[in-house]
Each structure stands twice: as structure tokens, then as C-alpha cells.
Tab-separated table of C-alpha atoms in Angstrom:
chain	number	residue	atom	x	y	z
A	1	MET	CA	103.829	128.400	111.054
A	2	ARG	CA	102.214	124.629	110.913
A	3	LEU	CA	99.136	123.729	113.381
A	4	ALA	CA	97.929	120.190	114.161
A	5	ILE	CA	94.204	120.111	113.720
A	6	PHE	CA	93.066	116.115	115.327
A	7	GLY	CA	96.616	114.842	114.702
A	8	ILE	CA	96.732	116.682	111.179
A	9	SER	CA	99.572	118.723	109.985
A	10	VAL	CA	98.248	122.427	108.441
A	11	LEU	CA	100.158	124.954	106.486
A	12	PRO	CA	97.910	128.218	106.914
A	13	LEU	CA	97.296	130.057	103.650
A	14	VAL	CA	96.303	133.970	103.131
A	15	ALA	CA	93.745	134.267	100.291
A	16	SER	CA	95.208	136.806	97.554
A	17	THR	CA	92.554	139.750	96.306
A	18	ALA	CA	91.951	137.682	93.147
A	19	MET	CA	91.152	134.663	95.175
A	20	LEU	CA	88.625	137.016	97.593
A	21	ALA	CA	87.043	138.334	94.202
A	22	GLN	CA	85.438	134.846	93.975
A	23	VAL	CA	83.283	135.344	96.679
A	24	SER	CA	81.512	137.882	94.551
A	25	LEU	CA	79.983	134.913	92.401
A	26	GLY	CA	78.651	132.702	95.162
A	27	THR	CA	81.963	130.957	94.204
A	28	LEU	CA	85.170	130.261	96.720
A	29	LEU	CA	88.033	128.807	94.754
A	30	ALA	CA	89.950	126.124	96.226
A	31	GLY	CA	93.200	127.782	97.664
A	32	GLY	CA	91.261	130.803	100.734
A	33	GLY	CA	91.900	128.297	103.198
A	34	GLN	CA	94.294	125.891	104.687
A	35	ILE	CA	96.254	122.949	103.370
A	36	VAL	CA	95.959	119.666	105.415
A	37	VAL	CA	98.342	116.841	105.162
A	38	PRO	CA	97.055	113.632	106.254
A	39	MET	CA	98.343	111.034	108.489
A	40	SER	CA	98.723	108.559	105.786
A	41	SER	CA	101.169	110.931	104.001
A	42	THR	CA	103.561	111.909	107.180
A	43	HIS	CA	106.556	109.699	107.573
A	44	SER	CA	110.123	109.636	109.386
A	45	PRO	CA	113.944	108.744	108.492
A	46	SER	CA	112.833	105.413	109.381
A	47	ASP	CA	110.396	104.824	106.764
A	48	VAL	CA	112.960	105.068	103.890
A	49	GLY	CA	112.680	101.933	101.881
A	50	VAL	CA	110.434	99.766	104.184
A	51	LEU	CA	107.186	102.019	103.902
A	52	ALA	CA	105.157	104.008	101.300
A	53	HIS	CA	102.613	106.537	102.084
A	54	THR	CA	100.243	108.587	100.310
A	55	GLN	CA	100.400	111.555	98.310
A	56	PHE	CA	97.755	113.774	98.256
A	57	LYS	CA	96.627	117.179	100.735
A	58	SER	CA	93.049	118.063	101.157
A	59	LEU	CA	91.870	122.133	101.590
A	60	ILE	CA	90.064	123.155	104.363
A	61	PRO	CA	88.121	126.148	102.672
A	62	ALA	CA	88.491	129.154	104.937
A	63	GLY	CA	85.300	129.793	107.537
A	64	ARG	CA	85.233	125.532	107.740
A	65	PRO	CA	85.097	124.431	111.586
A	66	ALA	CA	88.314	123.463	113.043
A	67	GLY	CA	88.917	119.922	112.012
A	68	VAL	CA	86.343	119.208	110.199
A	69	ILE	CA	87.756	118.528	106.612
A	70	GLY	CA	84.443	117.729	104.489
A	71	PHE	CA	81.668	118.977	103.371
A	72	SER	CA	78.060	118.170	105.690
A	73	GLU	CA	75.322	116.498	103.446
A	74	THR	CA	73.054	119.761	104.652
A	75	GLU	CA	75.399	121.410	102.383
A	76	VAL	CA	75.113	119.325	99.474
A	77	THR	CA	73.394	120.086	96.224
A	78	SER	CA	73.254	116.860	94.129
A	79	GLU	CA	71.200	118.629	91.513
A	80	ALA	CA	74.372	121.133	91.246
A	81	VAL	CA	77.215	120.875	88.744
A	82	GLN	CA	78.686	121.149	91.997
A	83	PRO	CA	78.296	118.885	94.583
A	84	VAL	CA	78.264	121.792	97.539
A	85	SER	CA	76.935	124.936	96.605
A	86	GLY	CA	79.556	128.236	96.880
A	87	TYR	CA	82.436	126.062	96.417
A	88	TYR	CA	84.235	125.093	93.367
A	89	ALA	CA	87.115	122.613	92.611
A	90	GLU	CA	87.498	120.218	89.343
A	91	THR	CA	84.888	118.143	87.909
A	92	PRO	CA	84.849	115.034	85.630
A	93	ALA	CA	83.220	117.446	82.796
A	94	SER	CA	86.449	120.737	83.683
A	95	LEU	CA	88.717	117.874	83.687
A	96	ALA	CA	87.657	115.695	80.454
A	97	CYS	CA	87.758	119.843	78.586
A	98	LEU	CA	90.824	120.832	80.314
A	99	TYR	CA	92.949	117.529	78.870
A	100	GLY	CA	90.806	117.258	75.637
A	101	LEU	CA	88.541	114.309	76.301
A	102	VAL	CA	85.818	115.698	74.947
A	103	THR	CA	85.234	118.487	72.234
A	104	VAL	CA	87.221	121.445	74.265
A	105	THR	CA	84.689	124.344	75.371
A	106	SER	CA	86.081	127.728	75.632
A	107	GLY	CA	87.082	128.376	79.224
A	108	CYS	CA	86.338	125.029	80.645
A	109	ASN	CA	84.189	126.553	83.148
A	110	PRO	CA	83.855	124.192	85.827
A	111	LEU	CA	80.559	125.554	86.982
A	112	THR	CA	78.658	124.927	83.992
A	113	LEU	CA	80.252	122.027	82.471
A	114	THR	CA	78.205	118.394	82.468
A	115	THR	CA	79.473	116.278	79.445
A	116	VAL	CA	81.912	114.084	80.518
A	117	ALA	CA	84.503	111.490	79.264
A	118	THR	CA	83.484	108.061	77.625
A	119	GLY	CA	85.438	105.565	76.295
A	120	GLY	CA	87.562	103.645	77.896
A	121	SER	CA	88.599	99.744	77.699
A	122	LYS	CA	90.200	96.847	79.104
A	123	ALA	CA	91.444	97.313	82.574
A	124	ILE	CA	93.182	100.058	85.406
A	125	ALA	CA	94.122	98.889	88.175
A	126	ILE	CA	94.767	101.041	91.525
A	127	VAL	CA	96.995	100.024	94.063
A	128	ASP	CA	96.750	100.999	97.616
A	129	ALA	CA	97.079	99.819	101.176
A	130	TYR	CA	93.976	98.753	103.558
A	131	ASP	CA	90.630	98.208	103.154
A	132	TYR	CA	88.265	100.675	101.882
A	133	PRO	CA	84.996	98.894	102.835
A	134	THR	CA	82.734	101.935	101.047
A	135	ALA	CA	84.550	101.982	97.892
A	136	LEU	CA	81.739	100.639	95.238
A	137	ALA	CA	78.753	102.674	97.180
A	138	ASP	CA	80.815	105.921	96.997
A	139	LEU	CA	81.816	105.202	93.600
A	140	THR	CA	78.421	104.878	92.768
A	141	ALA	CA	77.963	108.454	94.629
A	142	TYR	CA	80.891	110.152	92.999
A	143	SER	CA	79.470	108.852	89.415
A	144	ARG	CA	75.543	109.566	90.235
A	145	GLN	CA	76.933	113.701	90.950
A	146	PHE	CA	78.542	114.233	87.813
A	147	GLY	CA	76.841	111.915	85.126
A	148	LEU	CA	79.197	108.900	84.785
A	149	PRO	CA	78.490	105.141	83.701
A	150	LEU	CA	77.561	103.588	87.292
A	151	PRO	CA	79.799	101.223	88.182
A	152	THR	CA	78.996	97.134	88.492
A	153	SER	CA	80.973	94.020	89.108
A	154	ALA	CA	81.728	94.356	85.098
A	155	THR	CA	83.636	97.934	85.925
A	156	PHE	CA	84.719	97.766	89.507
A	157	THR	CA	86.006	95.260	91.440
A	158	VAL	CA	87.655	94.968	94.581
A	159	ALA	CA	91.069	92.565	95.234
A	160	TYR	CA	93.568	91.539	97.128
A	161	PRO	CA	96.756	89.952	96.928
A	162	ASN	CA	96.378	85.839	97.862
A	163	ALA	CA	92.764	86.215	98.149
A	164	THR	CA	93.073	87.835	102.136
A	165	LYS	CA	91.194	91.203	102.595
A	166	PRO	CA	93.451	93.502	104.565
A	167	GLY	CA	92.042	95.736	107.897
A	168	PRO	CA	91.410	99.243	107.621
A	169	ASP	CA	94.051	101.522	107.835
A	170	PRO	CA	94.442	102.436	111.736
A	171	ASN	CA	94.701	106.037	110.885
A	172	CYS	CA	91.054	106.172	109.921
A	173	ALA	CA	89.769	105.178	113.027
A	174	SER	CA	92.170	107.263	115.212
A	175	TYR	CA	91.708	110.645	112.712
A	176	GLY	CA	88.704	109.755	110.405
A	177	GLY	CA	88.346	108.594	107.079
A	178	TRP	CA	89.798	111.848	104.776
A	179	ASP	CA	92.949	111.278	107.286
A	180	CYS	CA	94.107	107.836	105.787
A	181	TRP	CA	94.566	105.478	103.316
A	182	ALA	CA	90.701	105.360	102.162
A	183	SER	CA	91.007	108.798	101.293
A	184	GLU	CA	93.858	108.061	98.750
A	185	SER	CA	91.716	105.053	97.275
A	186	ALA	CA	88.716	106.693	96.943
A	187	LEU	CA	90.353	109.706	94.965
A	188	ASP	CA	92.094	106.722	92.974
A	189	ILE	CA	89.026	105.206	91.769
A	190	GLU	CA	87.157	108.336	90.909
A	191	MET	CA	90.062	109.754	88.752
A	192	ALA	CA	90.599	106.851	87.261
A	193	HIS	CA	87.016	106.390	86.500
A	194	ALA	CA	86.287	110.149	85.482
A	195	ALA	CA	89.021	109.583	82.195
A	196	ALA	CA	88.040	106.076	81.241
A	197	PRO	CA	84.742	105.494	82.784
A	198	SER	CA	84.256	102.349	80.438
A	199	ALA	CA	86.993	100.490	82.050
A	200	HIS	CA	87.092	98.287	84.882
A	201	ILE	CA	88.776	99.486	87.563
A	202	TYR	CA	90.774	97.071	89.647
A	203	LEU	CA	91.109	98.180	93.243
A	204	VAL	CA	93.849	95.961	94.597
A	205	GLU	CA	93.904	96.281	98.447
A	206	ALA	CA	97.687	95.691	99.723
A	207	LYS	CA	97.470	94.213	103.890
A	208	SER	CA	99.896	97.543	104.629
A	209	ASN	CA	101.779	100.267	103.226
A	210	SER	CA	104.924	98.535	103.683
A	211	ASN	CA	107.015	97.851	100.152
A	212	THR	CA	106.898	94.286	100.915
A	213	ASP	CA	102.970	94.490	100.648
A	214	LEU	CA	102.310	96.792	98.397
A	215	PHE	CA	104.714	95.479	96.014
A	216	ALA	CA	102.903	92.184	96.745
A	217	ALA	CA	99.882	93.679	95.861
A	218	VAL	CA	101.220	95.261	92.456
A	219	THR	CA	102.067	91.416	91.509
A	220	LYS	CA	98.317	91.059	92.064
A	221	ALA	CA	97.426	94.190	90.042
A	222	ILE	CA	99.443	93.138	86.876
A	223	ALA	CA	97.668	89.215	86.941
A	224	LEU	CA	94.691	91.190	86.751
A	225	VAL	CA	95.469	93.636	84.075
A	226	GLN	CA	96.732	91.217	81.923
A	227	ALA	CA	93.779	88.549	82.316
A	228	ALA	CA	91.691	91.668	81.139
A	229	GLY	CA	93.839	92.207	77.345
A	230	GLY	CA	96.340	94.698	78.933
A	231	GLY	CA	96.242	98.149	80.206
A	232	GLU	CA	97.485	100.113	83.418
A	233	VAL	CA	98.877	100.240	86.885
A	234	SER	CA	98.489	103.275	88.729
A	235	MET	CA	100.694	103.629	92.373
A	236	SER	CA	99.841	107.203	94.066
A	237	TRP	CA	102.316	106.396	96.866
A	238	GLY	CA	105.997	106.583	97.542
A	239	GLY	CA	108.631	106.986	99.982
A	240	GLY	CA	112.378	108.488	99.807
A	241	GLU	CA	114.718	106.714	97.412
A	242	PHE	CA	117.469	104.345	98.871
A	243	SER	CA	120.316	102.833	98.101
A	244	THR	CA	119.283	99.595	97.256
A	245	GLU	CA	115.756	100.625	95.543
A	246	ALA	CA	116.570	98.555	91.874
A	247	LYS	CA	116.541	95.542	93.126
A	248	SER	CA	112.749	96.110	93.027
A	249	ASP	CA	112.702	97.377	89.802
A	250	ALA	CA	111.568	93.976	87.950
A	251	THR	CA	108.252	94.354	90.322
A	252	PHE	CA	106.820	96.928	87.718
A	253	THR	CA	107.282	94.777	84.781
A	254	GLY	CA	104.751	93.104	82.743
A	255	ALA	CA	103.519	92.301	79.235
A	256	ASN	CA	100.800	94.401	78.006
A	257	VAL	CA	101.177	96.560	81.437
A	258	VAL	CA	102.117	100.345	81.913
A	259	PHE	CA	102.988	101.461	85.389
A	260	PHE	CA	102.134	105.169	86.682
A	261	ALA	CA	103.163	106.383	89.960
A	262	SER	CA	103.225	109.799	91.626
A	263	SER	CA	105.891	112.251	91.722
A	264	GLY	CA	105.528	113.384	95.484
A	265	ASP	CA	103.799	116.119	97.129
A	266	SER	CA	107.367	118.161	98.353
A	267	GLU	CA	111.027	118.325	97.028
A	268	GLY	CA	113.244	116.138	95.770
A	269	THR	CA	112.392	112.338	94.125
A	270	ILE	CA	110.686	109.310	95.444
A	271	TYR	CA	110.083	105.275	94.653
A	272	PRO	CA	108.701	103.653	92.846
A	273	SER	CA	108.350	107.104	90.704
A	274	VAL	CA	112.213	107.069	89.760
A	275	SER	CA	111.999	103.413	88.707
A	276	PRO	CA	112.575	103.172	84.908
A	277	ASN	CA	110.255	100.791	84.726
A	278	VAL	CA	107.346	103.879	85.885
A	279	ILE	CA	105.803	107.044	84.097
A	280	ALA	CA	106.261	109.486	86.805
A	281	VAL	CA	103.865	111.791	86.926
A	282	GLY	CA	103.968	115.221	88.473
A	283	GLY	CA	101.217	118.063	89.961
A	284	THR	CA	100.564	121.434	88.247
A	285	THR	CA	98.368	124.263	89.029
A	286	ILE	CA	95.516	125.310	86.948
A	287	SER	CA	94.930	128.750	86.360
A	288	ARG	CA	91.829	130.087	86.030
A	289	ASN	CA	90.162	133.530	85.235
A	290	PRO	CA	88.967	135.480	89.260
A	291	SER	CA	85.774	137.108	87.664
A	292	ASN	CA	84.414	133.776	85.919
A	293	LEU	CA	86.829	130.437	86.354
A	294	ASN	CA	87.598	130.844	82.626
A	295	PHE	CA	90.561	128.257	82.350
A	296	GLN	CA	93.896	130.500	81.754
A	297	GLY	CA	96.461	128.475	81.825
A	298	GLU	CA	98.500	125.652	83.364
A	299	LEU	CA	101.213	126.503	85.701
A	300	ALA	CA	104.292	124.695	87.456
A	301	TRP	CA	103.258	123.606	91.256
A	302	GLU	CA	105.733	124.689	93.671
A	303	ASP	CA	105.082	121.243	95.951
A	304	SER	CA	105.622	118.641	92.690
A	305	GLY	CA	107.943	116.400	93.560
A	306	GLY	CA	110.810	116.144	90.631
A	307	GLY	CA	114.586	116.183	90.240
A	308	TYR	CA	117.237	113.698	89.532
A	309	SER	CA	117.364	110.215	91.076
A	310	THR	CA	120.521	109.487	93.275
A	311	TYR	CA	121.028	105.647	92.220
A	312	GLU	CA	118.766	105.220	88.942
A	313	PRO	CA	120.864	105.847	86.100
A	314	ARG	CA	119.431	107.375	82.857
A	315	PRO	CA	116.913	105.049	81.100
A	316	THR	CA	117.032	105.125	77.253
A	317	PHE	CA	113.854	106.756	76.662
A	318	GLN	CA	115.765	110.085	78.155
A	319	SER	CA	118.573	109.780	76.009
A	320	GLY	CA	117.203	112.919	74.098
A	321	ILE	CA	117.185	115.312	77.361
A	322	ALA	CA	120.853	113.689	78.688
A	323	SER	CA	121.916	117.574	78.147
A	324	LEU	CA	119.100	118.261	80.908
A	325	VAL	CA	119.297	115.096	83.223
A	326	GLY	CA	122.955	113.639	83.006
A	327	THR	CA	123.523	110.277	83.879
A	328	LYS	CA	120.529	110.160	86.287
A	329	ARG	CA	116.950	109.081	85.673
A	330	GLY	CA	115.123	112.640	85.346
A	331	VAL	CA	111.265	112.887	86.751
A	332	PRO	CA	108.525	113.534	86.545
A	333	ASP	CA	107.656	112.421	82.703
A	334	VAL	CA	104.379	114.202	82.521
A	335	ALA	CA	102.434	115.841	84.924
A	336	ALA	CA	98.604	116.790	85.583
A	337	VAL	CA	96.611	118.746	88.261
A	338	GLY	CA	98.056	118.512	91.207
A	339	ASN	CA	97.462	121.525	93.472
A	340	PRO	CA	95.315	121.545	96.129
A	341	ARG	CA	94.458	125.206	95.417
A	342	SER	CA	92.920	123.901	91.985
A	343	GLY	CA	91.878	120.264	93.315
A	344	VAL	CA	89.122	117.986	92.424
A	345	TRP	CA	86.149	116.762	94.161
A	346	VAL	CA	86.240	113.385	96.073
A	347	TYR	CA	83.635	111.574	97.456
A	348	ASN	CA	84.541	109.426	101.212
A	349	SER	CA	81.882	108.290	102.929
A	350	TYR	CA	83.810	105.941	105.097
A	351	ASP	CA	84.263	106.822	108.436
A	352	ASN	CA	83.707	110.362	107.838
A	353	SER	CA	80.513	111.080	110.312
A	354	TYR	CA	80.480	113.899	112.739
A	355	SER	CA	77.704	115.207	115.392
A	356	GLY	CA	75.350	113.412	113.323
A	357	TYR	CA	76.182	114.246	109.748
A	358	LEU	CA	78.386	112.451	106.827
A	359	TYR	CA	81.266	114.912	105.160
A	360	ALA	CA	81.646	112.797	102.618
A	361	TRP	CA	82.650	115.599	100.202
A	362	ASN	CA	86.113	117.156	100.265
A	363	ILE	CA	88.578	119.092	97.716
A	364	ILE	CA	91.740	116.958	96.941
A	365	GLY	CA	94.862	117.763	95.356
A	366	GLY	CA	98.496	116.274	95.386
A	367	THR	CA	100.125	113.951	92.865
A	368	SER	CA	98.091	111.484	93.791
A	369	VAL	CA	95.094	113.035	91.554
A	370	ALA	CA	97.870	113.132	88.455
A	371	SER	CA	98.942	109.687	88.451
A	372	PRO	CA	95.357	107.833	88.155
A	373	LEU	CA	93.930	110.708	85.874
A	374	TRP	CA	97.013	110.131	83.769
A	375	ALA	CA	96.375	106.328	83.267
A	376	GLY	CA	93.096	107.163	82.857
A	377	ILE	CA	93.812	108.825	79.333
A	378	VAL	CA	96.332	106.649	78.512
A	379	ASN	CA	93.477	104.042	78.630
A	380	HIS	CA	91.459	106.179	76.889
A	381	ALA	CA	93.687	106.401	74.106
A	382	SER	CA	93.276	103.057	73.405
A	383	HIS	CA	96.663	102.471	72.274
A	384	PHE	CA	97.530	99.748	74.938
A	385	SER	CA	101.248	99.841	74.791
A	386	ALA	CA	103.213	96.543	74.759
A	387	SER	CA	105.299	98.042	78.020
A	388	THR	CA	105.955	101.175	79.890
A	389	ALA	CA	108.987	101.538	78.295
A	390	ALA	CA	107.289	101.499	74.629
A	391	GLU	CA	104.387	104.157	75.957
A	392	GLU	CA	107.440	106.283	77.492
A	393	THR	CA	108.928	106.284	74.118
A	394	LEU	CA	105.607	107.449	72.657
A	395	ILE	CA	105.421	110.158	75.109
A	396	TYR	CA	108.894	111.513	74.289
A	397	ALA	CA	108.531	111.447	70.556
A	398	ASN	CA	105.479	113.561	70.635
A	399	ALA	CA	105.749	115.768	73.609
A	400	LYS	CA	106.682	118.435	71.263
A	401	THR	CA	103.464	118.246	69.191
A	402	ALA	CA	101.635	121.222	70.144
A	403	ALA	CA	98.381	119.088	69.760
A	404	ASP	CA	99.086	116.230	71.615
A	405	PHE	CA	101.028	118.330	75.043
A	406	ARG	CA	100.409	121.245	76.859
A	407	ASP	CA	103.892	122.648	77.191
A	408	VAL	CA	103.985	123.633	80.995
A	409	SER	CA	106.802	126.618	80.701
A	410	TYR	CA	106.399	128.749	83.779
A	411	GLY	CA	106.660	128.667	87.602
A	412	THR	CA	109.470	127.003	90.112
A	413	CYS	CA	109.307	124.281	92.359
A	414	GLY	CA	112.124	122.304	93.876
A	415	TYR	CA	114.612	122.737	96.846
A	416	TYR	CA	114.813	126.377	97.252
A	417	GLU	CA	112.191	127.029	94.500
A	418	GLY	CA	115.366	126.155	92.443
A	419	TRP	CA	113.979	124.866	89.330
A	420	SER	CA	111.940	126.699	86.744
A	421	ALA	CA	109.135	125.411	84.399
A	422	VAL	CA	110.937	125.895	80.722
A	423	ILE	CA	109.851	124.956	77.276
A	424	GLY	CA	110.488	121.582	76.987
A	425	TRP	CA	111.450	118.983	79.372
A	426	ASP	CA	111.965	120.041	83.300
A	427	PRO	CA	111.739	118.806	86.745
A	428	CYS	CA	108.574	120.181	87.401
A	429	SER	CA	106.342	118.879	85.132
A	430	GLY	CA	108.136	116.894	82.797
A	431	ASN	CA	107.026	116.861	79.363
A	432	GLY	CA	104.096	118.518	80.402
A	433	ALA	CA	99.953	118.002	80.707
A	434	PRO	CA	98.134	116.025	78.324
A	435	LEU	CA	96.010	116.933	75.575
A	436	GLY	CA	93.621	114.432	74.235
A	437	ALA	CA	94.252	110.857	73.493
A	438	VAL	CA	96.515	111.317	70.588
A	439	GLY	CA	100.166	110.796	71.140
A	440	LYS	CA	99.646	108.282	74.272
């Protein structure tokens, strides 16, 4: 059954016995509530090849007021590891532990960890649509909460193609800041900063979510990254494949720039993640012990996009898995946390006031989490490949090294749950999740 709350598509979830066990800890595992699909992620057949959409989903924990997505200022405990007392989501410290950016602590427990990643350099460009007016303030609040370096003019810049500032996403005014591209931008810059806090983050805002405007923003992002000496471009958006998509592949090329894109939050493949010039990033589920929240493993996420491109041929870097993908481009290449039921904290204050209270914190998931996170991890590695193809070759060469990658080999995804995560590459999680900076 699908419900609608303030124009938002909602999928009710039933908490399992294991989830309900968290309440005794004073902690609600992300999952005991409703998954919310924002307006910015909804699409129609007429959008294919014309408009792109965000790839994130929010979670409303059980007991939240209908239509209220975030948490009010009265619920925020700034001294706590988790910003909202009684609720759980992944933090920069737990993500750094899960993916080997800090010395790994047994369990990678998000309720106790405070050590965040350090490092990163040069630049990471985040490409999104529309203006996000509170970007600097929100990244500052997020960083202060979790002990990350506070952004400055030397480490964070908002830029626009042709130096023309776009207007806000109309959905923000109609449905609230959690229902539009502002949430996407908040998520993206916060994940990149969490993994590579010393890198210069550029938020490049497209005029709209049309492919034409987003591709123009990508071109601007390339110039900014190249001027910084190299780095990464992350694109947490996409749309259905179309017959002329290969003509746009050249958009995602530039010396000393590596491109990442979300593989999507539903069955099948989307563009531009299927482009051979882009590292496609899928989503996973983080499994934690119900009694203490210690990490147990990483599983496939059933809603993660993946499969075999309709139009793009198999690139050279996938020659080693030709028996699996055939003659078509297989996606994703890699993966990281994406399931909103094991989601991440995100801070977005833009247009998120209800009844006099600011609802700025939320729990977010989707492959939109994984793409900027992977961009930050690769930046953290300080390898700085000369191109996406060079980085892909590195990834596929090192993916079988257990010390460098976590092979996700349990779970299903795809149409009718028809694909299984297996040892090695698969269309649910690609080559798996990162473990540390080596081999990236």
C-alpha cells in the first residue's frame, strides 16, 4: 500500500522483532518507520532523456507526526554523538570506521564513536540542481555536531555555470525543504566532507534538473576541479536510459578528473551511471547487532539500481567480467551504504520550519549517499587518477584484495529480486564496498 503525505510518496514498513528490541537501549534503529520518496525523486516516462532526478529517500521513524520529516530543535541534544537522543543513524565517525578511514574499532558503534576521518586534498565538486541558500550554514552545523573541520571560504564554495545563480527548487516552497533538491545538496556536501574533510568542496548548482542544465554544471565542475589540481566530481542524480545517451558520454571527461554517479534507488539502470566515463555507485545495507548496534556485515540493498545497460557497450575495464556482463556495460562498479533503514544523519535547515520549530535533522538513504561518500574516500586516498578509466582499472584490479574491498555477497536486488549478491562482481553491489584508502 502506498500513501501520500503532503504530496510525498510513502511506503509503510513494519518493524521486525529485532528492530523493536532496540527500544530497550533507548535507541530506535533506522527502519522502524516509513520510507519517504521525495518529489525530487519522482519521475514520469516523459522525463526520460530530458530530466534527471535525485536518488535519495528519507526515513520517518515510528511515532513521528504525519508529514513531519525531520526532528525539531527541542529534540536535538548537541552534546550527544547522535544529534537526536533516542534515534540512530550513521555518523561521520561510524562511516570512517566502517570504511577504514580511521583505525577500525570493533563494532564501529555509532553511539560511541567520535573519531572522524582526516585528510583529503585538492577538490571534490558536487553537481546538483537549483539553489541551496543555507549550504554553508548547514555544512557548518553538521561539522560542528560531529567534530569535523568547519568549512571556510578556502574549503567550501558554491558556484554556478556562467556565474548565474539559479532559483530554488519550486518543490521546496510547495512541500518543504526535505522534499526537494536542497536535501540532495545537503546530503552530498556532508558525505564528501565527512570522508575528505580537508578537500575543497565545490557545490555547483545547475539552473534546473534538465539534462541540459545539469550537463552544463558538470562542465563547470570539471573546470573547478582541474584548477584545483585534480579531484572528483559526484552526481547523485539520473534518469532512465535513452537511445541517444552515448552522445552525452563525452560530457564526463576531463584530465585529472574522476566522475562518480549514483546507480539509482529502484530496479534497473539509469544514466549517467551507465556511462563508461563514470564510476557507478550502488547502495548497500549495514547490518548491526540488535542488542548493541555493533557492525555485523554489509548486505545488498534490494532497492539499489543495477544491471546491464541497454545502450552502452562493455568498457575495456570490464573485460575481466565479460562472462558476467556480456557485451553490455554492467553497473554498479562499487557500492556503499544506501538503505535508508541503515541511513545517515543529514542536516538541512532550508525551508524546514513547522509550527515555529526548525526540523533540520533527518535520516537519509539512497545511492545518493554512496556516490559522494565514494568520491570522498577516493579523494582521501590521495591517488588522483588521470581519468575515470584509470581509476576504474585500479578498482577492478584491486577488488579481489580482501584488505582493500569488502565483498558484499549476501542479499538480492533487481526486478523480482532476480539478482543475488555473490562473491566477486554482481549487479547488486558491483565489486563491493571500500576498506581504507589503499587500492582506490
